[in-house]
Amino acid sequence: MKRDFQAPGRSPVFAREAAAATSHPLATSAALEILQDGGNAVDAAIAAVAVQCVVEPHMTGIGGDCFAIVTEPDGRLTGFNGSGAAPRAATPEKLAELGVEDITDTSAHAVTVPGAVRAWETLHKAHGSTEFGKLFKRAIQYARDGFPIAPRVANDWANNVDKLASDPVSAARYLIDGNAPAIGTILKYPHLAATLEAIAEGGADAFYSGPIASDIVDALQSRGGLMTEDDLAACHTTAVSPVLRDYKGHTVAELPPNGQGIIALVMLGILEKFDLENLDPMGPERFHLQMEATRLAYAVRDRFVTDPGYMDVCHSGLIASDYLDRLASEVSVSKRMASVPQSSLNPQTDTVYLSVVDKDGLAVSFINSLFSDFGSGIVAQDSGVLLHCRGRAFKAQAGHANSIDGGKRPLHTIIPAMVLKDGNPWLSFGVMGGQYQACGHAHLLTNIIDYGMDVQAAIDFPRMFMDLDTHELQAEKLIPPSTLDGLRALGHQVVPAKGAIGGSQAIMIDKARGLLTAGSDPRKDGHAAGY
């Protein structure tokens, strides 16, 4: 698709040797520094995300979870599931005994074991080339000596003052006289700096045992939580084989459950049954099909996807051709489904995303999350660890796919992805935005594959999602009124989105030309660079 240079937006970044795309300029700079100092893509990704855990504390942190896909230059794929489990004592019966009916994002029961730091170390042991401790240099520097608050970060921070003010430790660490920091404010986190130094020197064990672990447990137990030091010590990262499915001559790789990546493949499997490439990418017909596929696919997610040890179907059955044919047959091109049919098969939820490709062709698709803004809002006092709230995805009651259970991993919304073409790495990408991410993967890929957009144009292109309860459509403001009217004529309820829906980073790899093309999301202050 020809780019309109009079329209707002940015051009993609072209590079020959290496490229990095993150949601913060300081993180991208840290990645490039590692690459230019001889490190590889995995080293650079860890350095970048460590910086983001300092400079974007509302989006990510060392108290969160992590998933990654690493692709070798020859197309070999390895996935890493760095999500933590519920405390062993956390069962529906125990929560009922405590009078807990719903797990809110600020509850201590929403904090599962933070898996990110263990995942970084596991990823580094498998693929890294630079000494692990050196990767934390910039993150430690920013935490100890200070960093400036970026405009988008300040905007998001201001929306979370009430959440931070509700806890005395988070208020002391993240508010200034009860207010969010202004743009350009220099902030320092000496407690977090000391924790990062301990991890740099002692590896992940320094986080999961000893004083840091004790501090995390004390913070949670003082708020009624069930986490123990044994729960933290048991944290492990699982190496997994990505799930593969073809979409119009491209092999799309997603991680298997407990993440929702499989749902992006379900959406693509439904959409390929329709003549999408001949529709106006901004027209009502395209968005109608995409949103109907979303409604069906998310019903599948909520019915089946959880910790694979608890699923009552094999995840491969969710992308089987006959099942996708059944789902696609429910979609009419001329009107909205009145309701989504019950999904059945025979038994068998803020985030940072970054991508790095190095000079040897090693590609990393990497996502790290606290789930909600500032996670649970619970900060461990001495270590400065801000804890996520991924356990909010659990149900407190028994009988659901995602009922809480000791040692069980919850449904995860964060999903890195990779695409191969002719067996070679072709696109390393991911989408931010919690529940939106599976829908966002399908949207970004159809922008590129069906409509021929470059990676930056595909990222900039307007988005749509739905309210997961009412299925009311939420449209970004650049979608024209005629498209919204067309959707209403097809039976949809459509309202303006309150802001940008999600965000994205992507790097395209043209092996034949020796060219990398990187894109990043301006709506998230994203930054791509290369050399």
CSV table of N, CA, C and O in Angstrom, one decimal, residues 188-239:
chain,number,residue,atom,x,y,z
A,188,LYS,N,14.0,9.0,41.1
A,188,LYS,CA,15.0,8.0,41.5
A,188,LYS,C,14.4,6.9,42.4
A,188,LYS,O,13.4,7.2,43.2
A,189,TYR,N,14.8,5.7,42.2
A,189,TYR,CA,14.3,4.6,43.0
A,189,TYR,C,15.4,3.8,43.7
A,189,TYR,O,15.9,2.7,43.2
A,190,PRO,N,16.0,4.3,44.8
A,190,PRO,CA,17.1,3.6,45.4
A,190,PRO,C,16.9,2.2,45.9
A,190,PRO,O,17.7,1.3,45.8
A,191,HIS,N,15.7,1.9,46.4
A,191,HIS,CA,15.3,0.6,46.8
A,191,HIS,C,15.4,-0.4,45.6
A,191,HIS,O,15.9,-1.5,45.7
A,192,LEU,N,14.7,0.0,44.5
A,192,LEU,CA,14.7,-0.8,43.3
A,192,LEU,C,16.1,-0.9,42.7
A,192,LEU,O,16.5,-2.0,42.2
A,193,ALA,N,16.9,0.1,42.8
A,193,ALA,CA,18.3,0.1,42.3
A,193,ALA,C,19.1,-1.0,43.0
A,193,ALA,O,19.8,-1.8,42.4
A,194,ALA,N,18.9,-1.1,44.3
A,194,ALA,CA,19.6,-2.1,45.1
A,194,ALA,C,19.1,-3.5,44.8
A,194,ALA,O,19.9,-4.4,44.7
A,195,THR,N,17.9,-3.6,44.5
A,195,THR,CA,17.3,-4.9,44.1
A,195,THR,C,17.9,-5.4,42.8
A,195,THR,O,18.3,-6.5,42.6
A,196,LEU,N,17.9,-4.5,41.8
A,196,LEU,CA,18.5,-4.8,40.5
A,196,LEU,C,20.0,-5.1,40.6
A,196,LEU,O,20.5,-6.0,39.9
A,197,GLU,N,20.7,-4.4,41.5
A,197,GLU,CA,22.1,-4.8,41.7
A,197,GLU,C,22.2,-6.2,42.3
A,197,GLU,O,23.2,-6.9,41.9
A,198,ALA,N,21.3,-6.5,43.2
A,198,ALA,CA,21.4,-7.9,43.8
A,198,ALA,C,21.1,-9.0,42.7
A,198,ALA,O,21.8,-10.0,42.7
A,199,ILE,N,20.2,-8.7,41.8
A,199,ILE,CA,19.9,-9.6,40.7
A,199,ILE,C,21.1,-9.7,39.7
A,199,ILE,O,21.5,-10.8,39.3
A,200,ALA,N,21.7,-8.6,39.4
A,200,ALA,CA,22.8,-8.5,38.5
A,200,ALA,C,24.0,-9.4,39.1
A,200,ALA,O,24.7,-10.0,38.4
A,201,GLU,N,24.1,-9.3,40.4
A,201,GLU,CA,25.3,-10.0,41.0
A,201,GLU,C,24.9,-11.5,41.3
A,201,GLU,O,25.8,-12.4,41.1
A,202,GLY,N,23.7,-11.7,41.8
A,202,GLY,CA,23.4,-13.1,42.3
A,202,GLY,C,22.4,-13.8,41.4
A,202,GLY,O,22.0,-15.0,41.7
A,203,GLY,N,22.0,-13.3,40.3
A,203,GLY,CA,21.0,-13.9,39.4
A,203,GLY,C,19.6,-14.0,39.9
A,203,GLY,O,19.3,-13.3,40.9
A,204,ALA,N,18.8,-14.8,39.3
A,204,ALA,CA,17.4,-14.9,39.7
A,204,ALA,C,17.2,-15.4,41.1
A,204,ALA,O,16.2,-15.0,41.8
A,205,ASP,N,18.1,-16.2,41.6
A,205,ASP,CA,18.0,-16.7,43.0
A,205,ASP,C,18.0,-15.6,44.0
A,205,ASP,O,17.4,-15.7,45.1
A,206,ALA,N,18.6,-14.5,43.7
A,206,ALA,CA,18.7,-13.3,44.6
A,206,ALA,C,17.3,-12.7,44.8
A,206,ALA,O,17.0,-12.1,45.8
A,207,PHE,N,16.4,-12.9,43.8
A,207,PHE,CA,15.1,-12.4,43.8
A,207,PHE,C,14.1,-13.4,44.5
A,207,PHE,O,13.2,-13.0,45.2
A,208,TYR,N,14.3,-14.7,44.2
A,208,TYR,CA,13.3,-15.7,44.6
A,208,TYR,C,13.7,-16.3,46.0
A,208,TYR,O,13.0,-17.2,46.5
A,209,SER,N,14.7,-15.9,46.6
A,209,SER,CA,15.1,-16.3,48.0
A,209,SER,C,15.8,-15.2,48.7
A,209,SER,O,16.2,-14.2,48.1
A,210,GLY,N,16.0,-15.4,50.0
A,210,GLY,CA,16.7,-14.4,50.8
A,210,GLY,C,15.9,-13.1,51.1
A,210,GLY,O,14.6,-13.2,51.1
A,211,PRO,N,16.5,-12.0,51.3
A,211,PRO,CA,15.8,-10.8,51.8
A,211,PRO,C,14.7,-10.3,50.8
A,211,PRO,O,13.7,-9.8,51.3
A,212,ILE,N,15.0,-10.3,49.5
A,212,ILE,CA,14.0,-9.8,48.5
A,212,ILE,C,12.7,-10.7,48.6
A,212,ILE,O,11.6,-10.1,48.7
A,213,ALA,N,12.9,-12.0,48.6
A,213,ALA,CA,11.7,-12.9,48.7
A,213,ALA,C,11.0,-12.7,50.0
A,213,ALA,O,9.7,-12.6,50.0
A,214,SER,N,11.7,-12.5,51.1
A,214,SER,CA,11.1,-12.3,52.4
A,214,SER,C,10.3,-11.0,52.4
A,214,SER,O,9.2,-10.9,52.9
A,215,ASP,N,10.8,-10.0,51.7
A,215,ASP,CA,10.1,-8.7,51.7
A,215,ASP,C,8.8,-8.8,50.9
A,215,ASP,O,7.8,-8.2,51.3
A,216,ILE,N,8.9,-9.5,49.8
A,216,ILE,CA,7.7,-9.7,48.9
A,216,ILE,C,6.6,-10.4,49.7
A,216,ILE,O,5.4,-10.0,49.8
A,217,VAL,N,7.0,-11.5,50.4
A,217,VAL,CA,6.0,-12.3,51.2
A,217,VAL,C,5.5,-11.5,52.3
A,217,VAL,O,4.2,-11.5,52.6
A,218,ASP,N,6.3,-10.7,53.0
A,218,ASP,CA,5.8,-9.8,54.1
A,218,ASP,C,4.7,-8.8,53.6
A,218,ASP,O,3.7,-8.6,54.2
A,219,ALA,N,5.0,-8.3,52.4
A,219,ALA,CA,4.1,-7.3,51.8
A,219,ALA,C,2.7,-7.9,51.6
A,219,ALA,O,1.7,-7.3,51.8
A,220,LEU,N,2.7,-9.1,51.0
A,220,LEU,CA,1.5,-9.8,50.7
A,220,LEU,C,0.8,-10.3,51.9
A,220,LEU,O,-0.5,-10.2,52.1
A,221,GLN,N,1.5,-11.0,52.8
A,221,GLN,CA,0.8,-11.6,54.0
A,221,GLN,C,0.3,-10.5,54.9
A,221,GLN,O,-0.8,-10.7,55.5
A,222,SER,N,0.9,-9.3,54.9
A,222,SER,CA,0.4,-8.2,55.8
A,222,SER,C,-0.9,-7.7,55.2
A,222,SER,O,-1.7,-7.0,55.9
A,223,ARG,N,-1.2,-8.0,53.9
A,223,ARG,CA,-2.5,-7.6,53.3
A,223,ARG,C,-3.4,-8.8,53.1
A,223,ARG,O,-4.3,-8.7,52.3
A,224,GLY,N,-3.2,-9.9,53.8
A,224,GLY,CA,-4.1,-11.0,53.8
A,224,GLY,C,-3.7,-12.1,52.7
A,224,GLY,O,-4.5,-13.0,52.6
A,225,GLY,N,-2.6,-11.9,52.0
A,225,GLY,CA,-2.3,-12.8,51.0
A,225,GLY,C,-1.7,-14.2,51.5
A,225,GLY,O,-1.4,-14.3,52.7
A,226,LEU,N,-1.7,-15.1,50.6
A,226,LEU,CA,-1.3,-16.5,51.0
A,226,LEU,C,0.1,-16.9,50.5
A,226,LEU,O,0.5,-18.1,50.6
A,227,MET,N,0.8,-16.0,49.8
A,227,MET,CA,2.1,-16.3,49.3
A,227,MET,C,3.1,-16.7,50.4
A,227,MET,O,3.1,-16.0,51.4
A,228,THR,N,4.0,-17.7,50.1
A,228,THR,CA,5.0,-18.0,51.0
A,228,THR,C,6.4,-18.0,50.3
A,228,THR,O,6.4,-17.9,49.0
A,229,GLU,N,7.5,-18.0,51.0
A,229,GLU,CA,8.8,-18.1,50.4
A,229,GLU,C,9.0,-19.3,49.6
A,229,GLU,O,9.7,-19.4,48.6
A,230,ASP,N,8.4,-20.4,50.0
A,230,ASP,CA,8.4,-21.7,49.3
A,230,ASP,C,7.8,-21.5,47.9
A,230,ASP,O,8.3,-22.1,46.9
A,231,ASP,N,6.7,-20.8,47.8
A,231,ASP,CA,6.0,-20.5,46.5
A,231,ASP,C,7.0,-19.8,45.6
A,231,ASP,O,7.1,-20.1,44.4
A,232,LEU,N,7.7,-18.8,46.1
A,232,LEU,CA,8.6,-18.0,45.3
A,232,LEU,C,9.8,-18.9,44.9
A,232,LEU,O,10.2,-18.9,43.7
A,233,ALA,N,10.3,-19.7,45.8
A,233,ALA,CA,11.5,-20.5,45.5
A,233,ALA,C,11.2,-21.5,44.4
A,233,ALA,O,12.1,-22.0,43.7
A,234,ALA,N,9.9,-21.9,44.3
A,234,ALA,CA,9.5,-22.9,43.3
A,234,ALA,C,9.3,-22.4,41.9
A,234,ALA,O,9.0,-23.1,41.0
A,235,CYS,N,9.4,-21.1,41.7
A,235,CYS,CA,9.2,-20.5,40.4
A,235,CYS,C,10.1,-21.1,39.4
A,235,CYS,O,11.3,-21.2,39.6
A,236,HIS,N,9.6,-21.4,38.2
A,236,HIS,CA,10.3,-21.9,37.1
A,236,HIS,C,9.8,-21.4,35.8
A,236,HIS,O,8.6,-21.1,35.7
A,237,THR,N,10.6,-21.3,34.8
A,237,THR,CA,10.2,-21.0,33.4
A,237,THR,C,10.1,-22.2,32.6
A,237,THR,O,11.0,-23.1,32.6
A,238,THR,N,9.1,-22.3,31.8
A,238,THR,CA,8.9,-23.5,31.0
A,238,THR,C,9.2,-23.2,29.5
A,238,THR,O,8.7,-22.2,28.9
A,239,ALA,N,10.1,-24.0,28.9
A,239,ALA,CA,10.4,-23.9,27.5
A,239,ALA,C,9.3,-24.7,26.8
A,239,ALA,O,9.0,-25.8,27.1
